[in-house]
Amino acid sequence: MHFMTLARQADDPILAMGAAFSADARTRKLDLGIGVYRDEYGRTPVMRAVKEAEDRLLRGQPTKSYLGVEGDREFLAALEPVVLGDERSDHALASIQTVGGTGALRLAADLLALEKPDRTVWFGAPSWSNHGALFAAAGLAVRTYRYLDPLSQQIDEVAFGEALEAAREGDVFVLHGCCHNPTGVDASAAQWRSIGRALARRNLLPLVDFAYHGLGQGLEADRAGLRILLEGVPSALVAYSCSKNFALYRERAGALFVVGQRPGVELAASNLTALARANYSMPPDHGAAVVRTILHSDELSAMWSAELDAMRGRVRRLRALLAGEGRIGPVDLGRLATQHGFFSSLELAPADVARLREDHGVYVVPSGRINIAGLREEQVRPFAAALRAVLA
Ligand code: LMR
């Protein structure tokens, strides 16, 4: 018998919750789990700009022949100023299209492990629940430090400073570009500046996970932290996802950018190509082709950014409505108005999470993370009422 020595793996907490929600027969239920945007009708629509780009691709695409290991170079060239801004820095740059943002992180992890197998990857906890598994799967050691000070609900700069001092030269720090997952608490401009200085001083490498661009405060404001960071560090990796801001989730459109100096950047690019070839050979075409078609057209770009603005506006409105519900037991919803993006973390014990689900059909991730973009405005009050019933 084969495979008998394998241990059974725990379900992914986010994906398992989605399956449990679908299996729940109740009609009054609320899914605040996986990070997917829903509109006021509870749908996750295909963006109009995407539909239009798909129409154009359907009519005009001349071939389905292979694109190459790096994927769609025109997609990468069009995406670069969106991600990094128009002004060029002195850095050299390389990029590769990836299988979504997760694929970008994993390819980065494989590169990091190849270059220096004994390095450690550090990130603030809590973080996206897949971060730990992803870097461990690439064979890298993972260590965490406390991301938030629970009292102030601000970034715990002391814990970050201690992690910096404990790290060894060449270690990697995973930073969230914007819309921190799961807390919604982002670094200020001053904090980005001092993070960059500290990383450079200790010769540590930032890996920026940039998955919610445009969904916090806007495209420009959301990349401001990354730009400040890049001013202060010699090198960085940026894992970018088009899943949320182009609502292309299942198409797996993403990219990995290597920012640094020659010839290191070229060596990184050559190794990324070899790693991708030995793994999945080439990324899927369609999502990237859609993004490229949108970004190449002024008309479609304007349509896309207006749709993105509307999505962000809805999330911000929901945040304001939730904040209006004030404090409920240990949970201060008021602070949600100053946080950004789809997620915030509520102080919910496992028993609270279970009661929300069992008694009220409200599904939140076991850590207490809620996906605000999954709410409709009319659901804010019932959600707060369920919280009150559980926490009061
Ligand atoms: C999330 O955090 O919910 C999203 O990034 C989706 C996922 O793959 O977990």
Short mmCIF file of C-alpha atoms and ligand atoms in Angstrom, two decimals:
data_model
loop_
_atom_site.label_atom_id
_atom_site.label_comp_id
_atom_site.label_asym_id
_atom_site.label_seq_id
_atom_site.Cartn_x
_atom_site.Cartn_y
_atom_site.Cartn_z
CA MET A 1 0.00 0.00 0.00
CA HIS A 2 1.31 3.40 -0.91
CA PHE A 3 0.91 6.73 0.92
CA MET A 4 0.23 5.05 4.27
CA THR A 5 3.01 6.88 6.07
CA LEU A 6 1.46 10.26 5.32
CA ALA A 7 -0.20 12.15 8.18
CA ARG A 8 -3.67 13.57 7.57
CA GLN A 9 -3.53 17.35 7.25
CA ALA A 10 -5.75 19.83 9.05
CA ASP A 11 -8.21 21.68 6.81
CA ASP A 12 -7.33 25.25 5.87
CA PRO A 13 -9.31 27.39 8.35
CA ILE A 14 -10.55 29.84 5.71
CA LEU A 15 -11.46 27.32 3.01
CA ALA A 16 -13.02 24.86 5.47
CA MET A 17 -15.30 27.61 6.72
CA GLY A 18 -16.53 28.29 3.20
CA ALA A 19 -17.44 24.62 2.79
CA ALA A 20 -19.26 24.61 6.15
CA PHE A 21 -21.18 27.73 5.14
CA SER A 22 -22.31 26.20 1.85
CA ALA A 23 -23.45 23.05 3.65
CA ASP A 24 -25.52 25.08 6.17
CA ALA A 25 -29.18 24.64 5.17
CA ARG A 26 -30.42 27.77 7.01
CA THR A 27 -31.59 30.59 4.76
CA ARG A 28 -30.62 33.32 7.24
CA LYS A 29 -26.87 32.92 7.34
CA LEU A 30 -23.97 35.28 6.85
CA ASP A 31 -20.56 34.42 5.36
CA LEU A 32 -17.85 36.73 6.69
CA GLY A 33 -15.08 34.24 5.94
CA ILE A 34 -13.01 34.12 2.76
CA GLY A 35 -11.70 37.43 1.44
CA VAL A 36 -14.06 37.88 -1.47
CA TYR A 37 -15.93 41.11 -2.26
CA ARG A 38 -19.71 40.98 -2.42
CA ASP A 39 -22.02 43.72 -3.64
CA GLU A 40 -25.27 44.95 -2.04
CA TYR A 41 -27.06 41.92 -3.56
CA GLY A 42 -24.58 39.50 -2.02
CA ARG A 43 -23.00 38.70 -5.38
CA THR A 44 -19.36 38.68 -6.45
CA PRO A 45 -19.86 40.09 -9.94
CA VAL A 46 -17.44 40.05 -12.83
CA MET A 47 -16.34 43.68 -13.22
CA ARG A 48 -17.72 45.45 -16.31
CA ALA A 49 -14.22 46.34 -17.45
CA VAL A 50 -13.29 42.65 -17.21
CA LYS A 51 -16.36 41.57 -19.22
CA GLU A 52 -15.54 44.12 -21.90
CA ALA A 53 -11.89 43.00 -22.02
CA GLU A 54 -13.04 39.38 -22.29
CA ASP A 55 -15.31 40.31 -25.21
CA ARG A 56 -12.38 41.91 -26.96
CA LEU A 57 -10.14 38.91 -26.25
CA LEU A 58 -12.77 36.46 -27.47
CA ARG A 59 -13.09 38.31 -30.76
CA GLY A 60 -9.45 39.22 -31.26
CA GLN A 61 -7.22 36.58 -29.68
CA PRO A 62 -5.26 35.08 -32.57
CA THR A 63 -3.78 31.99 -30.87
CA LYS A 64 -3.61 29.87 -27.74
CA SER A 65 -0.01 28.89 -28.31
CA TYR A 66 2.42 29.02 -25.38
CA LEU A 67 3.51 32.39 -23.99
CA GLY A 68 6.64 31.28 -22.18
CA VAL A 69 7.69 30.64 -18.59
CA GLU A 70 7.60 34.32 -17.64
CA GLY A 71 4.03 34.64 -18.83
CA ASP A 72 2.66 37.71 -20.58
CA ARG A 73 5.45 40.32 -20.80
CA GLU A 74 3.00 43.03 -21.87
CA PHE A 75 0.85 42.31 -18.83
CA LEU A 76 3.93 42.69 -16.62
CA ALA A 77 5.01 45.92 -18.33
CA ALA A 78 1.51 47.41 -18.01
CA LEU A 79 1.15 46.30 -14.39
CA GLU A 80 4.51 47.64 -13.21
CA PRO A 81 3.52 51.35 -12.96
CA VAL A 82 0.23 50.37 -11.31
CA VAL A 83 2.14 48.49 -8.61
CA LEU A 84 5.21 50.68 -8.19
CA GLY A 85 4.03 54.08 -9.46
CA ASP A 86 5.16 56.01 -12.54
CA GLU A 87 8.35 57.49 -11.18
CA ARG A 88 11.29 55.19 -11.76
CA SER A 89 13.74 54.70 -8.93
CA ASP A 90 17.42 53.80 -9.30
CA HIS A 91 16.60 50.16 -8.67
CA ALA A 92 16.84 47.49 -11.33
CA LEU A 93 13.65 45.50 -11.77
CA ALA A 94 12.64 42.05 -12.94
CA SER A 95 9.21 40.46 -12.98
CA ILE A 96 7.45 37.21 -13.70
CA GLN A 97 3.75 36.45 -14.08
CA THR A 98 2.57 34.03 -11.40
CA VAL A 99 -0.33 31.78 -10.50
CA GLY A 100 -2.14 34.43 -8.46
CA GLY A 101 -0.66 36.22 -5.46
CA THR A 102 -0.18 32.94 -3.59
CA GLY A 103 1.84 31.64 -6.54
CA ALA A 104 3.99 34.78 -6.37
CA LEU A 105 4.64 34.21 -2.67
CA ARG A 106 5.48 30.54 -3.24
CA LEU A 107 7.82 31.29 -6.13
CA ALA A 108 9.50 33.92 -3.94
CA ALA A 109 9.77 31.36 -1.13
CA ASP A 110 11.39 28.83 -3.49
CA LEU A 111 13.89 31.46 -4.64
CA LEU A 112 14.69 32.44 -1.06
CA ALA A 113 15.21 28.80 -0.07
CA LEU A 114 17.39 28.17 -3.09
CA GLU A 115 19.61 31.13 -2.35
CA LYS A 116 19.95 30.56 1.38
CA PRO A 117 18.27 27.42 2.74
CA ASP A 118 19.06 28.24 6.37
CA ARG A 119 17.39 31.66 6.40
CA THR A 120 14.30 32.41 8.49
CA VAL A 121 11.13 34.08 7.27
CA TRP A 122 9.60 36.44 9.83
CA PHE A 123 6.13 37.90 9.93
CA GLY A 124 3.92 39.67 12.42
CA ALA A 125 1.23 37.44 13.94
CA PRO A 126 -1.60 37.29 13.24
CA SER A 127 -1.09 37.17 9.51
CA TRP A 128 -2.78 35.51 6.55
CA SER A 129 -3.31 31.94 7.76
CA ASN A 130 -1.52 30.50 4.72
CA HIS A 131 1.73 32.41 5.21
CA GLY A 132 3.26 29.98 7.70
CA ALA A 133 2.36 26.87 5.69
CA LEU A 134 3.55 28.40 2.45
CA PHE A 135 7.07 29.27 3.61
CA ALA A 136 7.41 26.02 5.56
CA ALA A 137 6.43 24.10 2.40
CA ALA A 138 9.39 25.73 0.66
CA GLY A 139 11.62 24.35 3.43
CA LEU A 140 12.20 27.67 5.20
CA ALA A 141 12.13 28.24 8.93
CA VAL A 142 9.32 30.58 10.01
CA ARG A 143 9.22 32.81 13.07
CA THR A 144 6.60 35.28 14.17
CA TYR A 145 6.46 38.35 16.37
CA ARG A 146 3.43 40.16 17.80
CA TYR A 147 1.96 42.44 15.14
CA LEU A 148 -0.48 44.47 17.23
CA ASP A 149 -0.39 45.82 20.73
CA PRO A 150 -3.80 44.62 21.97
CA LEU A 151 -4.38 47.66 24.17
CA SER A 152 -3.64 50.41 21.68
CA GLN A 153 -4.58 48.33 18.62
CA GLN A 154 -1.55 49.88 16.96
CA ILE A 155 1.45 48.11 15.44
CA ASP A 156 3.63 46.74 18.23
CA GLU A 157 6.85 48.54 17.38
CA VAL A 158 8.68 47.04 20.36
CA ALA A 159 7.94 43.48 19.24
CA PHE A 160 8.97 44.39 15.69
CA GLY A 161 12.22 45.90 16.96
CA GLU A 162 13.00 42.78 18.98
CA ALA A 163 12.36 40.56 15.95
CA LEU A 164 14.69 42.75 13.90
CA GLU A 165 17.45 42.36 16.43
CA ALA A 166 16.89 38.60 16.74
CA ALA A 167 16.95 38.08 12.97
CA ARG A 168 20.13 37.01 11.23
CA GLU A 169 21.58 38.73 8.20
CA GLY A 170 19.78 37.56 5.06
CA ASP A 171 16.53 36.71 6.87
CA VAL A 172 13.28 37.82 5.28
CA PHE A 173 10.46 39.98 6.66
CA VAL A 174 7.00 39.54 5.14
CA LEU A 175 5.11 42.84 5.13
CA HIS A 176 1.54 43.50 3.99
CA GLY A 177 1.53 46.23 1.31
CA CYS A 178 -1.83 47.57 2.50
CA CYS A 179 -5.10 46.35 4.03
CA HIS A 180 -3.38 44.12 6.57
CA ASN A 181 -4.87 40.63 6.61
CA PRO A 182 -6.39 39.97 9.15
CA THR A 183 -6.31 43.14 11.30
CA GLY A 184 -6.89 46.02 8.84
CA VAL A 185 -4.16 47.98 10.68
CA ASP A 186 -1.58 49.34 8.24
CA ALA A 187 1.79 50.97 8.92
CA SER A 188 1.92 54.77 8.75
CA ALA A 189 4.32 56.56 6.37
CA ALA A 190 6.69 57.16 9.29
CA GLN A 191 6.54 53.49 10.26
CA TRP A 192 7.27 52.37 6.68
CA ARG A 193 10.27 54.70 6.67
CA SER A 194 11.67 53.34 9.90
CA ILE A 195 10.94 49.72 8.85
CA GLY A 196 12.93 50.32 5.65
CA ARG A 197 15.84 51.88 7.53
CA ALA A 198 15.92 49.06 10.08
CA LEU A 199 15.78 46.31 7.45
CA ALA A 200 18.58 47.95 5.46
CA ARG A 201 20.72 48.43 8.56
CA ARG A 202 20.49 44.75 9.46
CA ASN A 203 20.75 43.51 5.86
CA LEU A 204 17.31 41.91 5.97
CA LEU A 205 15.14 41.44 2.89
CA PRO A 206 11.50 42.62 2.73
CA LEU A 207 8.93 40.51 0.90
CA VAL A 208 5.83 42.62 0.41
CA ASP A 209 2.55 40.73 0.05
CA PHE A 210 0.42 43.16 -1.96
CA ALA A 211 -2.97 41.50 -2.42
CA TYR A 212 -5.54 44.25 -1.79
CA HIS A 213 -4.17 47.17 -3.78
CA GLY A 214 -6.78 49.90 -4.26
CA LEU A 215 -9.19 48.49 -1.72
CA GLY A 216 -7.91 50.45 1.27
CA GLN A 217 -7.53 54.14 0.45
CA GLY A 218 -7.02 54.10 -3.32
CA LEU A 219 -4.38 52.91 -5.79
CA GLU A 220 -1.95 55.76 -5.12
CA ALA A 221 -2.36 55.89 -1.33
CA ASP A 222 -2.20 52.11 -1.02
CA ARG A 223 1.17 51.90 -2.76
CA ALA A 224 2.65 54.85 -0.84
CA GLY A 225 4.04 52.61 1.92
CA LEU A 226 5.71 50.32 -0.58
CA ARG A 227 7.29 53.29 -2.33
CA ILE A 228 8.65 54.66 0.93
CA LEU A 229 10.03 51.23 1.80
CA LEU A 230 11.75 50.93 -1.58
CA GLU A 231 13.48 54.28 -1.04
CA GLY A 232 15.14 52.84 2.06
CA VAL A 233 16.16 49.31 1.09
CA PRO A 234 18.63 47.99 -1.49
CA SER A 235 16.41 45.06 -2.51
CA ALA A 236 12.87 43.78 -2.09
CA LEU A 237 10.44 41.22 -3.45
CA VAL A 238 6.84 42.22 -4.17
CA ALA A 239 4.15 39.54 -4.55
CA TYR A 240 1.15 41.08 -6.30
CA SER A 241 -2.36 39.73 -6.73
CA CYS A 242 -5.01 40.80 -9.25
CA SER A 243 -7.57 38.53 -7.56
CA LYS A 244 -9.33 41.17 -5.49
CA ASN A 245 -8.79 44.49 -7.26
CA PHE A 246 -9.73 43.04 -10.67
CA ALA A 247 -12.13 40.50 -9.06
CA LEU A 248 -10.40 37.80 -11.11
CA TYR A 249 -10.09 35.35 -8.22
CA ARG A 250 -10.31 32.01 -10.02
CA GLU A 251 -8.27 33.16 -13.00
CA ARG A 252 -5.13 33.21 -10.82
CA ALA A 253 -3.54 36.40 -12.14
CA GLY A 254 -0.55 37.70 -10.21
CA ALA A 255 3.06 38.74 -10.52
CA LEU A 256 6.32 38.71 -8.61
CA PHE A 257 8.58 41.75 -8.84
CA VAL A 258 12.26 41.67 -7.87
CA VAL A 259 13.62 45.11 -7.01
CA GLY A 260 17.35 45.57 -6.47
CA GLN A 261 20.63 46.02 -8.31
CA ARG A 262 22.27 44.34 -11.25
CA PRO A 263 23.49 41.66 -11.58
CA GLY A 264 21.58 40.27 -8.56
CA VAL A 265 18.21 41.07 -10.08
CA GLU A 266 19.13 39.29 -13.31
CA LEU A 267 20.31 36.24 -11.39
CA ALA A 268 17.08 36.23 -9.42
CA ALA A 269 15.06 36.46 -12.65
CA SER A 270 16.96 33.61 -14.25
CA ASN A 271 16.40 31.42 -11.19
CA LEU A 272 12.72 32.33 -10.94
CA THR A 273 12.29 31.23 -14.55
CA ALA A 274 14.00 27.91 -13.82
CA LEU A 275 11.93 27.36 -10.66
CA ALA A 276 8.67 28.11 -12.46
CA ARG A 277 9.62 25.83 -15.37
CA ALA A 278 10.38 22.98 -12.99
CA ASN A 279 7.10 23.54 -11.18
CA TYR A 280 4.14 24.50 -13.40
CA SER A 281 6.05 25.43 -16.56
CA MET A 282 3.95 28.47 -17.46
CA PRO A 283 1.24 30.51 -15.75
CA PRO A 284 -2.37 30.54 -17.01
CA ASP A 285 -3.01 33.17 -19.65
CA HIS A 286 -6.54 34.43 -19.38
CA GLY A 287 -6.56 36.57 -16.22
CA ALA A 288 -3.32 38.32 -17.15
CA ALA A 289 -4.61 38.89 -20.70
CA VAL A 290 -7.70 40.55 -19.24
CA VAL A 291 -5.61 42.83 -17.02
CA ARG A 292 -3.32 43.70 -19.93
CA THR A 293 -6.31 44.49 -22.16
CA ILE A 294 -7.78 46.77 -19.49
CA LEU A 295 -4.51 48.57 -18.77
CA HIS A 296 -3.78 49.07 -22.49
CA SER A 297 -7.09 50.84 -23.00
CA ASP A 298 -7.76 54.30 -21.51
CA GLU A 299 -11.47 53.62 -21.72
CA LEU A 300 -11.30 50.26 -19.91
CA SER A 301 -8.77 51.56 -17.36
CA ALA A 302 -11.13 54.39 -16.45
CA MET A 303 -14.03 51.94 -16.19
CA TRP A 304 -11.96 49.61 -13.99
CA SER A 305 -10.74 52.31 -11.64
CA ALA A 306 -14.28 53.70 -11.24
CA GLU A 307 -15.53 50.21 -10.38
CA LEU A 308 -12.64 49.75 -7.95
CA ASP A 309 -13.50 53.12 -6.35
CA ALA A 310 -17.10 51.98 -5.92
CA MET A 311 -16.03 48.71 -4.29
CA ARG A 312 -13.70 50.53 -1.92
CA GLY A 313 -16.40 53.12 -1.18
CA ARG A 314 -18.84 50.39 -0.22
CA VAL A 315 -16.34 48.75 2.12
CA ARG A 316 -15.63 52.11 3.75
CA ARG A 317 -19.34 52.79 4.18
CA LEU A 318 -19.77 49.40 5.81
CA ARG A 319 -16.85 50.19 8.12
CA ALA A 320 -18.53 53.45 9.12
CA LEU A 321 -21.85 51.70 9.76
CA LEU A 322 -20.19 49.00 11.86
CA ALA A 323 -18.24 51.65 13.78
CA GLY A 324 -21.57 53.31 14.60
CA GLU A 325 -22.54 50.20 16.57
CA GLY A 326 -19.86 51.13 19.13
CA ARG A 327 -18.53 48.83 21.77
CA ILE A 328 -20.03 45.37 22.23
CA GLY A 329 -18.48 43.63 25.25
CA PRO A 330 -14.74 43.35 24.57
CA VAL A 331 -15.14 44.31 20.91
CA ASP A 332 -14.83 47.99 20.00
CA LEU A 333 -16.41 48.23 16.56
CA GLY A 334 -15.66 51.96 16.63
CA ARG A 335 -12.07 51.33 15.61
CA LEU A 336 -13.14 49.65 12.36
CA ALA A 337 -13.60 53.09 10.81
CA THR A 338 -9.87 53.82 11.02
CA GLN A 339 -8.76 50.43 9.66
CA HIS A 340 -8.46 49.54 5.99
CA GLY A 341 -9.49 46.91 3.50
CA PHE A 342 -11.70 43.86 3.72
CA PHE A 343 -10.67 42.57 7.14
CA SER A 344 -10.66 43.41 10.80
CA SER A 345 -10.00 41.13 13.75
CA LEU A 346 -12.48 41.03 16.60
CA GLU A 347 -11.67 39.83 20.11
CA LEU A 348 -13.71 36.66 19.83
CA ALA A 349 -12.93 33.50 21.81
CA PRO A 350 -13.37 30.16 20.02
CA ALA A 351 -16.61 29.64 21.97
CA ASP A 352 -17.94 33.01 20.70
CA VAL A 353 -17.08 32.07 17.12
CA ALA A 354 -18.89 28.74 17.59
CA ARG A 355 -21.98 30.41 19.07
CA LEU A 356 -22.11 32.99 16.30
CA ARG A 357 -22.17 30.16 13.83
CA GLU A 358 -24.47 27.75 15.66
CA ASP A 359 -27.01 30.17 17.13
CA HIS A 360 -26.96 32.96 14.54
CA GLY A 361 -25.65 31.46 11.27
CA VAL A 362 -22.82 34.03 11.28
CA TYR A 363 -19.57 32.56 9.95
CA VAL A 364 -16.32 34.27 10.92
CA VAL A 365 -12.82 32.79 10.66
CA PRO A 366 -11.85 30.98 13.92
CA SER A 367 -9.26 33.68 14.69
CA GLY A 368 -12.07 36.27 14.91
CA ARG A 369 -11.36 37.82 11.50
CA ILE A 370 -14.38 39.22 9.68
CA ASN A 371 -14.60 39.99 5.98
CA ILE A 372 -16.40 43.33 5.96
CA ALA A 373 -16.67 43.20 2.16
CA GLY A 374 -18.97 40.20 2.62
CA LEU A 375 -21.69 42.26 4.35
CA ARG A 376 -24.69 44.06 2.91
CA GLU A 377 -25.64 47.34 4.57
CA GLU A 378 -28.91 45.87 5.84
CA GLN A 379 -26.93 43.07 7.52
CA VAL A 380 -24.87 45.38 9.73
CA ARG A 381 -27.53 45.66 12.43
CA PRO A 382 -28.39 41.94 12.57
CA PHE A 383 -24.67 41.19 12.70
CA ALA A 384 -24.19 43.61 15.60
CA ALA A 385 -27.25 42.10 17.31
CA ALA A 386 -25.75 38.60 16.96
CA LEU A 387 -22.48 39.90 18.44
CA ARG A 388 -24.41 41.48 21.33
CA ALA A 389 -26.30 38.24 22.00
CA VAL A 390 -23.06 36.28 22.10
CA LEU A 391 -20.87 38.78 23.97
CA ALA A 392 -23.24 40.58 26.30
C1 LMR B 1 -8.36 35.36 2.43
O1 LMR B 1 -7.49 35.65 3.24
O2 LMR B 1 -9.52 35.10 2.76
C2 LMR B 1 -8.03 35.35 0.98
O3 LMR B 1 -6.71 35.71 0.77
C3 LMR B 1 -8.39 34.12 0.28
C4 LMR B 1 -7.55 32.95 0.63
O4 LMR B 1 -7.03 32.32 -0.30
O5 LMR B 1 -7.39 32.64 1.82
#
